[in-house]
Amino acid sequence: AGDGAKRLRPRIPAPPVPEGQGGVDEAELRELLPSANVSSVVRLEERLALRLSEPAPFVNIDVWEERVGLLDLGSKVPNRKHLGQCYVPLEQRFNRRKCTWSIVHKGEGGHGPSTEVGFLTCKFVLATTPAPIRHLRAKEGAGPRSSELNLAWDPPVSDGGLPLRGYRIEAREVQYGFQGSGGYLDEPRTASAPPAADPSAVLKNLIGNTAYTIRVWSVNEAGPGPSAEILCHTGAVQPGVCGQPRAADDEAVVGDSTLCVEWAPPLDNGGADVVAYRVWLRPVFQDGLGNFFPSEGFIDLGLFQHQAGPRATQRAPVRLDALPACSGCLCSVAAINSRGLTGASTREAPVVWSSEATRLPQDIWEVPGGDAAPPASGDGSAAWGNSVDSDAAA
């Protein structure tokens, strides 16, 4: 069969299956003949997978004979002759069984009497797409990083009659309130996994602290099966920026030797509760000409535990007698969440307690170097209850 014939060893064909044991008689074969000419022809080589849009009652196999002379050197076109047709019922009782079917030849033009000219033995497999996977879940901890999701699931109950080729995974970011198709806005992130007894996969390059709709389906030679779907959330990220720090005006917390710095918590906690803050001060000095300039070094007041509700104003007391003689300080604050991640520090803001400095306009604090970032605080994973790094903290 095909464009090039193969050398076959002649042998006696297997007899047809007797009637009553799964075979068909000539009357049943006539019922299987199509009422109209077949518009498309599929040439069978050795093994072929056909994907049907809907179940078919039978498959029609055309049998050709090809003859080539022994002395021909390949220049002559082979002589081909159509022997007949074989109709194989696609029924479950013949599935995965070698059965023998009659090759029927009709007269010239296909209008003459039907004649049995031979037998064809074939084996077919009726397969469908696999069943949905089971128990799709995200493993504890979501993933080793905030941009990853570690997924696991159980194989499908049925592989559809064919071995599984693998699994496909798709993640789409959920856009709440978006009026698009299905509430999705971005392109999906995809991955694949090989067939295994305990399949799993890691989705990478995701956005931290974000909800994703995860779809997983198995694939065999017949195609992909139905998908299973869950909603997952990636791990926490660094919290947002706190509100601008300022000197508190509450007389109950401000004394002759104590200053209280206050600020608002960040609007975004990064997906984990804010538990602490780190506060830095940079003294500002005044020279004899009345010019103000900040010091090059920072004073790290250490960690301050988050107090009261999530939106409550936070405060940090400062002992003035522990600070160098200065007219004020530039203050910056950074939040730390329960995952040990430290957010970006605020822009340095003036905290004034000198009576003469309070009469000066605020823009005088925008001196060169006034916007310098505080020293790096590492990865924010310092143990809770660290001692303050300066005696300036009360």
mmCIF file of C-alpha atoms in Angstrom:
data_model
loop_
_atom_site.group_PDB
_atom_site.id
_atom_site.type_symbol
_atom_site.label_atom_id
_atom_site.label_comp_id
_atom_site.label_asym_id
_atom_site.label_seq_id
_atom_site.Cartn_x
_atom_site.Cartn_y
_atom_site.Cartn_z
ATOM 1 C CA ALA A 1 0.000 0.000 0.000
ATOM 2 C CA GLY A 2 1.133 3.587 -0.525
ATOM 3 C CA ASP A 3 3.380 5.075 -3.176
ATOM 4 C CA GLY A 4 5.974 2.314 -2.874
ATOM 5 C CA ALA A 5 4.973 -1.331 -2.635
ATOM 6 C CA LYS A 6 6.627 -3.675 -0.157
ATOM 7 C CA ARG A 7 7.821 -7.179 -0.915
ATOM 8 C CA LEU A 8 5.416 -9.557 0.815
ATOM 9 C CA ARG A 9 5.629 -13.298 1.296
ATOM 10 C CA PRO A 10 2.443 -14.967 0.011
ATOM 11 C CA ARG A 11 0.536 -16.976 2.586
ATOM 12 C CA ILE A 12 -2.894 -18.484 2.969
ATOM 13 C CA PRO A 13 -5.280 -15.847 4.392
ATOM 14 C CA ALA A 14 -7.018 -16.530 7.662
ATOM 15 C CA PRO A 15 -10.620 -17.693 7.318
ATOM 16 C CA PRO A 16 -13.405 -15.317 8.261
ATOM 17 C CA VAL A 17 -14.980 -15.489 11.694
ATOM 18 C CA PRO A 18 -17.933 -17.909 11.565
ATOM 19 C CA GLU A 19 -21.430 -16.458 11.795
ATOM 20 C CA GLY A 20 -22.646 -16.173 15.352
ATOM 21 C CA GLN A 21 -19.126 -15.610 16.682
ATOM 22 C CA GLY A 22 -18.743 -11.979 15.749
ATOM 23 C CA GLY A 23 -18.607 -12.262 11.933
ATOM 24 C CA VAL A 24 -20.944 -10.619 9.418
ATOM 25 C CA ASP A 25 -22.640 -12.097 6.379
ATOM 26 C CA GLU A 26 -22.994 -10.591 2.908
ATOM 27 C CA ALA A 27 -26.337 -9.021 3.740
ATOM 28 C CA GLU A 28 -24.818 -7.128 6.650
ATOM 29 C CA LEU A 29 -21.948 -5.998 4.429
ATOM 30 C CA ARG A 30 -24.389 -4.498 1.942
ATOM 31 C CA GLU A 31 -26.017 -2.536 4.758
ATOM 32 C CA LEU A 32 -22.649 -1.018 5.609
ATOM 33 C CA LEU A 33 -22.052 0.278 2.079
ATOM 34 C CA PRO A 34 -22.160 4.085 1.999
ATOM 35 C CA SER A 35 -25.075 5.669 0.188
ATOM 36 C CA ALA A 36 -22.857 8.275 -1.507
ATOM 37 C CA ASN A 37 -19.314 8.402 -2.806
ATOM 38 C CA VAL A 38 -16.664 9.003 -0.162
ATOM 39 C CA SER A 39 -15.256 12.504 -0.589
ATOM 40 C CA SER A 40 -11.952 11.886 1.187
ATOM 41 C CA VAL A 41 -9.651 8.885 0.994
ATOM 42 C CA VAL A 42 -7.119 7.908 3.665
ATOM 43 C CA ARG A 43 -4.235 5.723 2.516
ATOM 44 C CA LEU A 44 -3.178 3.209 5.157
ATOM 45 C CA GLU A 45 0.550 2.594 5.459
ATOM 46 C CA GLU A 46 1.294 0.449 8.488
ATOM 47 C CA ARG A 47 -0.328 2.133 11.468
ATOM 48 C CA LEU A 48 -2.616 5.128 11.401
ATOM 49 C CA ALA A 49 -4.486 7.116 14.038
ATOM 50 C CA LEU A 50 -7.729 8.722 12.898
ATOM 51 C CA ARG A 51 -9.342 11.425 15.000
ATOM 52 C CA LEU A 52 -13.069 11.479 14.317
ATOM 53 C CA SER A 53 -15.309 14.400 15.151
ATOM 54 C CA GLU A 54 -18.077 11.930 15.990
ATOM 55 C CA PRO A 55 -18.410 8.136 16.265
ATOM 56 C CA ALA A 56 -18.463 6.294 12.922
ATOM 57 C CA PRO A 57 -20.271 2.991 12.282
ATOM 58 C CA PHE A 58 -17.526 1.487 10.112
ATOM 59 C CA VAL A 59 -14.274 2.111 8.284
ATOM 60 C CA ASN A 60 -13.941 1.519 4.542
ATOM 61 C CA ILE A 61 -10.626 -0.023 3.412
ATOM 62 C CA ASP A 62 -9.733 -0.074 -0.297
ATOM 63 C CA VAL A 63 -7.471 -2.948 -1.347
ATOM 64 C CA TRP A 64 -5.158 -2.474 -4.333
ATOM 65 C CA GLU A 65 -2.877 -4.868 -6.144
ATOM 66 C CA GLU A 66 0.428 -3.588 -7.478
ATOM 67 C CA ARG A 67 2.549 -5.575 -9.925
ATOM 68 C CA VAL A 68 6.103 -4.784 -11.035
ATOM 69 C CA GLY A 69 8.016 -6.833 -13.598
ATOM 70 C CA LEU A 70 11.058 -8.710 -12.350
ATOM 71 C CA LEU A 71 13.299 -7.213 -15.061
ATOM 72 C CA ASP A 72 12.065 -3.654 -14.704
ATOM 73 C CA LEU A 73 14.743 -1.269 -13.435
ATOM 74 C CA GLY A 74 12.335 1.194 -11.896
ATOM 75 C CA SER A 75 11.698 3.252 -15.009
ATOM 76 C CA LYS A 76 8.325 1.688 -15.640
ATOM 77 C CA VAL A 77 5.285 2.822 -13.665
ATOM 78 C CA PRO A 78 3.907 -0.063 -11.559
ATOM 79 C CA ASN A 79 0.650 -1.599 -12.695
ATOM 80 C CA ARG A 80 -2.036 -1.056 -10.059
ATOM 81 C CA LYS A 81 -5.432 -2.657 -9.930
ATOM 82 C CA HIS A 82 -8.286 -2.069 -7.516
ATOM 83 C CA LEU A 83 -9.278 -5.436 -6.053
ATOM 84 C CA GLY A 84 -12.159 -4.447 -3.840
ATOM 85 C CA GLN A 85 -13.316 -2.934 -0.585
ATOM 86 C CA CYS A 86 -13.468 -4.173 2.967
ATOM 87 C CA TYR A 87 -15.897 -2.706 5.491
ATOM 88 C CA VAL A 88 -14.851 -3.117 9.132
ATOM 89 C CA PRO A 89 -17.548 -2.345 11.750
ATOM 90 C CA LEU A 90 -16.227 -0.136 14.535
ATOM 91 C CA GLU A 91 -17.907 -1.916 17.411
ATOM 92 C CA GLN A 92 -16.709 -2.597 20.927
ATOM 93 C CA ARG A 93 -17.034 -6.355 20.497
ATOM 94 C CA PHE A 94 -14.271 -6.221 17.851
ATOM 95 C CA ASN A 95 -12.095 -3.743 19.766
ATOM 96 C CA ARG A 96 -8.462 -4.855 20.240
ATOM 97 C CA ARG A 97 -9.137 -8.184 18.502
ATOM 98 C CA LYS A 98 -7.645 -9.540 15.306
ATOM 99 C CA CYS A 99 -10.620 -10.260 13.073
ATOM 100 C CA THR A 100 -10.825 -11.326 9.440
ATOM 101 C CA TRP A 101 -13.183 -9.546 7.033
ATOM 102 C CA SER A 102 -14.173 -10.232 3.441
ATOM 103 C CA ILE A 103 -12.815 -8.143 0.584
ATOM 104 C CA VAL A 104 -15.768 -7.518 -1.717
ATOM 105 C CA HIS A 105 -15.390 -6.569 -5.384
ATOM 106 C CA LYS A 106 -18.253 -5.021 -7.292
ATOM 107 C CA GLY A 107 -18.545 -5.061 -11.043
ATOM 108 C CA GLU A 108 -17.270 -2.439 -13.451
ATOM 109 C CA GLY A 109 -18.211 1.033 -12.306
ATOM 110 C CA GLY A 110 -19.337 -0.317 -8.947
ATOM 111 C CA HIS A 111 -22.753 -1.362 -10.232
ATOM 112 C CA GLY A 112 -22.236 -5.070 -10.828
ATOM 113 C CA PRO A 113 -22.778 -7.978 -8.479
ATOM 114 C CA SER A 114 -20.638 -8.228 -5.351
ATOM 115 C CA THR A 115 -17.953 -10.907 -5.346
ATOM 116 C CA GLU A 116 -15.759 -12.001 -2.459
ATOM 117 C CA VAL A 117 -12.163 -11.865 -3.711
ATOM 118 C CA GLY A 118 -10.179 -12.325 -0.508
ATOM 119 C CA PHE A 119 -9.861 -11.685 3.176
ATOM 120 C CA LEU A 120 -8.307 -8.947 5.276
ATOM 121 C CA THR A 121 -7.158 -9.479 8.849
ATOM 122 C CA CYS A 122 -6.801 -6.312 10.924
ATOM 123 C CA LYS A 123 -6.864 -5.134 14.506
ATOM 124 C CA PHE A 124 -8.160 -1.744 15.560
ATOM 125 C CA VAL A 125 -8.318 0.108 18.860
ATOM 126 C CA LEU A 126 -11.278 2.315 19.698
ATOM 127 C CA ALA A 127 -9.867 5.062 21.890
ATOM 128 C CA THR A 128 -11.152 8.322 23.317
ATOM 129 C CA THR A 129 -9.567 11.251 25.081
ATOM 130 C CA PRO A 130 -8.574 10.576 28.712
ATOM 131 C CA ALA A 131 -10.769 11.328 31.694
ATOM 132 C CA PRO A 132 -10.183 14.444 33.834
ATOM 133 C CA ILE A 133 -7.355 14.376 36.350
ATOM 134 C CA ARG A 134 -8.214 14.054 40.038
ATOM 135 C CA HIS A 135 -7.435 15.951 43.244
ATOM 136 C CA LEU A 136 -5.657 18.916 41.683
ATOM 137 C CA ARG A 137 -4.005 20.867 44.504
ATOM 138 C CA ALA A 138 -1.237 23.313 45.375
ATOM 139 C CA LYS A 139 1.388 21.914 47.705
ATOM 140 C CA GLU A 140 2.014 23.478 51.105
ATOM 141 C CA GLY A 141 3.892 26.748 50.943
ATOM 142 C CA ALA A 142 2.554 27.472 47.436
ATOM 143 C CA GLY A 143 6.077 27.317 46.011
ATOM 144 C CA PRO A 144 9.744 27.778 46.846
ATOM 145 C CA ARG A 145 9.442 31.387 45.639
ATOM 146 C CA SER A 146 6.663 33.942 45.527
ATOM 147 C CA SER A 147 6.756 33.761 41.703
ATOM 148 C CA GLU A 148 6.176 29.977 41.592
ATOM 149 C CA LEU A 149 3.354 27.523 42.251
ATOM 150 C CA ASN A 150 4.035 23.898 43.144
ATOM 151 C CA LEU A 151 1.152 21.733 41.882
ATOM 152 C CA ALA A 152 0.277 18.061 42.293
ATOM 153 C CA TRP A 153 -2.615 15.852 41.174
ATOM 154 C CA ASP A 154 -3.676 12.235 40.707
ATOM 155 C CA PRO A 155 -3.782 10.537 37.271
ATOM 156 C CA PRO A 156 -7.160 10.162 35.526
ATOM 157 C CA VAL A 157 -9.289 7.096 36.173
ATOM 158 C CA SER A 158 -9.258 6.215 32.453
ATOM 159 C CA ASP A 159 -6.573 6.877 29.861
ATOM 160 C CA GLY A 160 -9.124 6.543 27.041
ATOM 161 C CA GLY A 161 -7.643 3.307 25.740
ATOM 162 C CA LEU A 162 -4.247 4.762 24.807
ATOM 163 C CA PRO A 163 -1.146 5.475 26.898
ATOM 164 C CA LEU A 164 -0.915 8.997 28.258
ATOM 165 C CA ARG A 165 1.570 11.279 26.544
ATOM 166 C CA GLY A 166 1.718 13.745 29.415
ATOM 167 C CA TYR A 167 -0.059 16.656 31.059
ATOM 168 C CA ARG A 168 -0.550 20.299 30.142
ATOM 169 C CA ILE A 169 -0.796 23.057 32.757
ATOM 170 C CA GLU A 170 -2.121 26.578 32.243
ATOM 171 C CA ALA A 171 -2.224 29.509 34.684
ATOM 172 C CA ARG A 172 -4.210 32.701 34.067
ATOM 173 C CA GLU A 173 -4.158 35.737 36.292
ATOM 174 C CA VAL A 174 -7.604 36.546 37.644
ATOM 175 C CA GLN A 175 -8.647 40.129 36.983
ATOM 176 C CA TYR A 176 -11.403 40.867 39.470
ATOM 177 C CA GLY A 177 -14.015 43.224 38.098
ATOM 178 C CA PHE A 178 -12.637 43.048 34.551
ATOM 179 C CA GLN A 179 -15.435 42.846 31.976
ATOM 180 C CA GLY A 180 -13.474 40.850 29.422
ATOM 181 C CA SER A 181 -13.865 37.247 28.354
ATOM 182 C CA GLY A 182 -13.985 35.123 31.482
ATOM 183 C CA GLY A 183 -12.378 37.844 33.588
ATOM 184 C CA TYR A 184 -8.912 37.168 32.131
ATOM 185 C CA LEU A 185 -6.589 39.848 30.824
ATOM 186 C CA ASP A 186 -3.085 38.470 30.379
ATOM 187 C CA GLU A 187 -1.595 35.684 28.315
ATOM 188 C CA PRO A 188 -1.598 32.326 30.133
ATOM 189 C CA ARG A 189 1.555 30.824 31.607
ATOM 190 C CA THR A 190 1.935 27.220 30.466
ATOM 191 C CA ALA A 191 3.957 24.174 31.463
ATOM 192 C CA SER A 192 3.996 20.438 30.827
ATOM 193 C CA ALA A 193 4.650 17.307 32.857
ATOM 194 C CA PRO A 194 5.445 13.722 31.826
ATOM 195 C CA PRO A 195 3.146 10.840 32.785
ATOM 196 C CA ALA A 196 3.977 9.475 36.230
ATOM 197 C CA ALA A 197 2.405 7.644 39.142
ATOM 198 C CA ASP A 198 2.452 10.869 41.212
ATOM 199 C CA PRO A 199 2.450 13.685 38.642
ATOM 200 C CA SER A 200 3.464 17.194 39.661
ATOM 201 C CA ALA A 201 4.712 20.421 38.107
ATOM 202 C CA VAL A 202 6.150 23.794 39.102
ATOM 203 C CA LEU A 203 4.781 26.893 37.387
ATOM 204 C CA LYS A 204 7.401 29.630 37.198
ATOM 205 C CA ASN A 205 7.602 33.309 36.219
ATOM 206 C CA LEU A 206 4.349 34.192 37.985
ATOM 207 C CA ILE A 207 3.529 37.417 39.804
ATOM 208 C CA GLY A 208 3.793 37.261 43.580
ATOM 209 C CA ASN A 209 0.768 37.852 45.818
ATOM 210 C CA THR A 210 -1.579 37.261 42.867
ATOM 211 C CA ALA A 211 -4.581 34.982 42.321
ATOM 212 C CA TYR A 212 -4.356 32.535 39.404
ATOM 213 C CA THR A 213 -6.825 30.132 37.850
ATOM 214 C CA ILE A 214 -4.988 26.837 37.256
ATOM 215 C CA ARG A 215 -6.167 24.345 34.611
ATOM 216 C CA VAL A 216 -4.585 20.911 34.118
ATOM 217 C CA TRP A 217 -5.532 18.218 31.614
ATOM 218 C CA SER A 218 -4.043 14.929 30.422
ATOM 219 C CA VAL A 219 -3.225 14.152 26.792
ATOM 220 C CA ASN A 220 -3.084 10.883 24.869
ATOM 221 C CA GLU A 221 -2.817 10.105 21.166
ATOM 222 C CA ALA A 222 -6.511 10.870 20.691
ATOM 223 C CA GLY A 223 -6.099 14.393 22.087
ATOM 224 C CA PRO A 224 -6.496 16.356 25.336
ATOM 225 C CA GLY A 225 -9.105 15.346 27.865
ATOM 226 C CA PRO A 226 -11.332 17.611 29.981
ATOM 227 C CA SER A 227 -9.487 19.979 32.294
ATOM 228 C CA ALA A 228 -9.598 20.273 36.071
ATOM 229 C CA GLU A 229 -9.511 23.772 37.549
ATOM 230 C CA ILE A 230 -8.641 25.364 40.895
ATOM 231 C CA LEU A 231 -7.935 28.871 42.181
ATOM 232 C CA CYS A 232 -4.457 29.412 43.679
ATOM 233 C CA HIS A 233 -2.611 32.342 45.204
ATOM 234 C CA THR A 234 1.118 32.925 44.876
ATOM 235 C CA GLY A 235 3.294 33.647 47.897
ATOM 236 C CA ALA A 236 3.786 36.933 49.696
ATOM 237 C CA VAL A 237 6.051 39.711 48.433
ATOM 238 C CA GLN A 238 7.616 42.763 50.026
ATOM 239 C CA PRO A 239 5.118 45.150 51.628
ATOM 240 C CA GLY A 240 4.498 48.593 50.233
ATOM 241 C CA VAL A 241 5.886 51.936 51.369
ATOM 242 C CA CYS A 242 4.757 53.386 54.702
ATOM 243 C CA GLY A 243 3.296 56.822 55.106
ATOM 244 C CA GLN A 244 5.634 59.784 55.465
ATOM 245 C CA PRO A 245 7.104 59.880 59.011
ATOM 246 C CA ARG A 246 6.577 63.001 61.114
ATOM 247 C CA ALA A 247 6.961 64.252 64.683
ATOM 248 C CA ALA A 248 3.953 63.492 66.889
ATOM 249 C CA ASP A 249 2.120 66.437 68.444
ATOM 250 C CA ASP A 250 0.577 64.439 71.287
ATOM 251 C CA GLU A 251 1.807 65.969 74.566
ATOM 252 C CA ALA A 252 1.234 62.649 76.333
ATOM 253 C CA VAL A 253 4.052 61.030 74.399
ATOM 254 C CA VAL A 254 6.318 64.039 73.877
ATOM 255 C CA GLY A 255 8.427 65.367 76.720
ATOM 256 C CA ASP A 256 11.470 67.551 77.263
ATOM 257 C CA SER A 257 13.826 64.658 76.563
ATOM 258 C CA THR A 258 11.612 62.470 74.363
ATOM 259 C CA LEU A 259 10.455 62.802 70.766
ATOM 260 C CA CYS A 260 7.862 60.511 69.193
ATOM 261 C CA VAL A 261 7.988 59.769 65.460
ATOM 262 C CA GLU A 262 4.745 58.521 63.877
ATOM 263 C CA TRP A 263 3.728 57.179 60.467
ATOM 264 C CA ALA A 264 0.906 55.316 58.732
ATOM 265 C CA PRO A 265 1.225 51.587 57.849
ATOM 266 C CA PRO A 266 1.583 50.652 54.154
ATOM 267 C CA LEU A 267 -1.578 50.185 52.122
ATOM 268 C CA ASP A 268 -0.213 46.922 50.683
ATOM 269 C CA ASN A 269 1.118 44.338 53.131
ATOM 270 C CA GLY A 270 2.467 42.122 50.309
ATOM 271 C CA GLY A 271 0.146 39.239 51.145
ATOM 272 C CA ALA A 272 1.241 38.805 54.787
ATOM 273 C CA ASP A 273 0.495 40.794 57.940
ATOM 274 C CA VAL A 274 2.870 43.627 58.783
ATOM 275 C CA VAL A 275 4.489 42.773 62.117
ATOM 276 C CA ALA A 276 7.327 45.268 62.572
ATOM 277 C CA TYR A 277 9.013 48.419 61.285
ATOM 278 C CA ARG A 278 12.592 49.550 60.995
ATOM 279 C CA VAL A 279 13.351 53.238 61.618
ATOM 280 C CA TRP A 280 16.423 55.247 60.603
ATOM 281 C CA LEU A 281 17.445 58.784 61.632
ATOM 282 C CA ARG A 282 20.033 61.052 60.033
ATOM 283 C CA PRO A 283 20.990 64.098 62.158
ATOM 284 C CA VAL A 284 20.930 67.522 60.517
ATOM 285 C CA PHE A 285 23.377 70.192 61.739
ATOM 286 C CA GLN A 286 23.490 73.971 61.384
ATOM 287 C CA ASP A 287 26.692 75.915 60.820
ATOM 288 C CA GLY A 288 27.521 79.453 61.922
ATOM 289 C CA LEU A 289 26.121 80.925 58.709
ATOM 290 C CA GLY A 290 22.718 79.375 59.283
ATOM 291 C CA ASN A 291 23.123 76.640 56.661
ATOM 292 C CA PHE A 292 21.767 73.160 57.352
ATOM 293 C CA PHE A 293 23.459 69.940 56.263
ATOM 294 C CA PRO A 294 22.768 66.246 57.070
ATOM 295 C CA SER A 295 25.315 63.870 58.475
ATOM 296 C CA GLU A 296 26.758 61.140 56.292
ATOM 297 C CA GLY A 297 25.886 58.304 58.669
ATOM 298 C CA PHE A 298 22.545 56.899 59.773
ATOM 299 C CA ILE A 299 21.281 56.028 63.237
ATOM 300 C CA ASP A 300 19.388 52.726 63.153
ATOM 301 C CA LEU A 301 16.705 52.757 65.840
ATOM 302 C CA GLY A 302 16.089 49.031 65.280
ATOM 303 C CA LEU A 303 12.762 47.182 65.115
ATOM 304 C CA PHE A 304 9.419 48.428 66.434
ATOM 305 C CA GLN A 305 6.522 46.013 66.742
ATOM 306 C CA HIS A 306 3.283 46.801 64.920
ATOM 307 C CA GLN A 307 0.656 47.994 67.387
ATOM 308 C CA ALA A 308 -3.171 47.954 67.350
ATOM 309 C CA GLY A 309 -5.140 47.437 64.104
ATOM 310 C CA PRO A 310 -3.841 47.115 60.536
ATOM 311 C CA ARG A 311 -4.515 50.808 59.765
ATOM 312 C CA ALA A 312 -3.558 52.267 63.159
ATOM 313 C CA THR A 313 -0.912 54.991 63.259
ATOM 314 C CA GLN A 314 2.436 53.631 64.460
ATOM 315 C CA ARG A 315 4.853 55.428 66.774
ATOM 316 C CA ALA A 316 8.482 55.136 67.809
ATOM 317 C CA PRO A 317 9.835 57.108 70.829
ATOM 318 C CA VAL A 318 13.289 58.683 70.535
ATOM 319 C CA ARG A 319 15.493 59.861 73.437
ATOM 320 C CA LEU A 320 16.844 63.269 72.527
ATOM 321 C CA ASP A 321 19.643 63.113 75.095
ATOM 322 C CA ALA A 322 21.050 60.064 73.284
ATOM 323 C CA LEU A 323 21.316 61.952 69.982
ATOM 324 C CA PRO A 324 24.174 64.244 69.009
ATOM 325 C CA ALA A 325 23.596 67.981 69.391
ATOM 326 C CA CYS A 326 21.681 68.795 66.210
ATOM 327 C CA SER A 327 18.760 70.859 64.989
ATOM 328 C CA GLY A 328 16.696 67.926 63.810
ATOM 329 C CA CYS A 329 16.793 64.685 61.886
ATOM 330 C CA LEU A 330 15.777 63.184 58.590
ATOM 331 C CA CYS A 331 13.677 60.077 59.247
ATOM 332 C CA SER A 332 12.772 57.077 57.072
ATOM 333 C CA VAL A 333 10.730 53.944 57.861
ATOM 334 C CA ALA A 334 10.371 50.484 56.259
ATOM 335 C CA ALA A 335 7.729 47.823 57.003
ATOM 336 C CA ILE A 336 8.402 44.114 57.599
ATOM 337 C CA ASN A 337 5.685 41.472 57.102
ATOM 338 C CA SER A 338 5.260 38.062 58.710
ATOM 339 C CA ARG A 339 7.145 36.351 55.867
ATOM 340 C CA GLY A 340 10.273 38.273 56.906
ATOM 341 C CA LEU A 341 10.224 40.486 53.788
ATOM 342 C CA THR A 342 11.214 44.141 54.170
ATOM 343 C CA GLY A 343 9.573 46.764 52.000
ATOM 344 C CA ALA A 344 11.142 49.848 50.492
ATOM 345 C CA SER A 345 11.950 52.651 52.914
ATOM 346 C CA THR A 346 10.114 55.941 52.774
ATOM 347 C CA ARG A 347 11.644 59.105 51.432
ATOM 348 C CA GLU A 348 13.526 60.930 54.176
ATOM 349 C CA ALA A 349 11.276 63.421 55.948
ATOM 350 C CA PRO A 350 12.351 66.196 58.378
ATOM 351 C CA VAL A 351 11.644 65.619 62.060
ATOM 352 C CA VAL A 352 12.261 68.955 63.850
ATOM 353 C CA TRP A 353 12.505 69.757 67.562
ATOM 354 C CA SER A 354 14.808 72.814 67.622
ATOM 355 C CA SER A 355 12.824 75.974 68.399
ATOM 356 C CA GLU A 356 14.726 77.969 65.795
ATOM 357 C CA ALA A 357 14.517 75.222 63.185
ATOM 358 C CA THR A 358 10.741 75.025 63.482
ATOM 359 C CA ARG A 359 10.488 78.606 62.214
ATOM 360 C CA LEU A 360 12.341 77.729 59.027
ATOM 361 C CA PRO A 361 10.461 76.727 55.848
ATOM 362 C CA GLN A 362 10.258 72.984 55.253
ATOM 363 C CA ASP A 363 11.987 73.159 51.877
ATOM 364 C CA ILE A 364 15.204 74.134 53.653
ATOM 365 C CA TRP A 365 15.514 70.477 54.647
ATOM 366 C CA GLU A 366 15.881 69.497 51.005
ATOM 367 C CA VAL A 367 19.622 69.831 51.280
ATOM 368 C CA PRO A 368 22.080 67.971 49.067
ATOM 369 C CA GLY A 369 22.052 64.332 50.063
ATOM 370 C CA GLY A 370 18.757 64.722 51.885
ATOM 371 C CA ASP A 371 17.129 61.994 49.750
ATOM 372 C CA ALA A 372 19.825 59.396 50.284
ATOM 373 C CA ALA A 373 18.545 55.919 51.024
ATOM 374 C CA PRO A 374 19.151 54.426 54.461
ATOM 375 C CA PRO A 375 21.614 51.568 54.750
ATOM 376 C CA ALA A 376 20.482 48.210 53.395
ATOM 377 C CA SER A 377 18.650 46.144 55.961
ATOM 378 C CA GLY A 378 19.540 42.780 54.481
ATOM 379 C CA ASP A 379 16.748 40.464 53.430
ATOM 380 C CA GLY A 380 14.472 41.591 56.237
ATOM 381 C CA SER A 381 14.642 38.205 57.907
ATOM 382 C CA ALA A 382 16.250 39.421 61.146
ATOM 383 C CA ALA A 383 14.965 37.598 64.199
ATOM 384 C CA TRP A 384 12.197 39.268 66.173
ATOM 385 C CA GLY A 385 13.326 41.117 69.274
ATOM 386 C CA ASN A 386 16.709 42.278 67.978
ATOM 387 C CA SER A 387 18.267 44.857 70.251
ATOM 388 C CA VAL A 388 18.188 48.387 68.895
ATOM 389 C CA ASP A 389 21.339 49.544 67.164
ATOM 390 C CA SER A 390 21.491 52.889 68.903
ATOM 391 C CA ASP A 391 20.856 54.300 72.346
ATOM 392 C CA ALA A 392 18.598 56.900 70.727
ATOM 393 C CA ALA A 393 15.583 54.567 70.856
ATOM 394 C CA ALA A 394 13.690 54.643 74.110
#
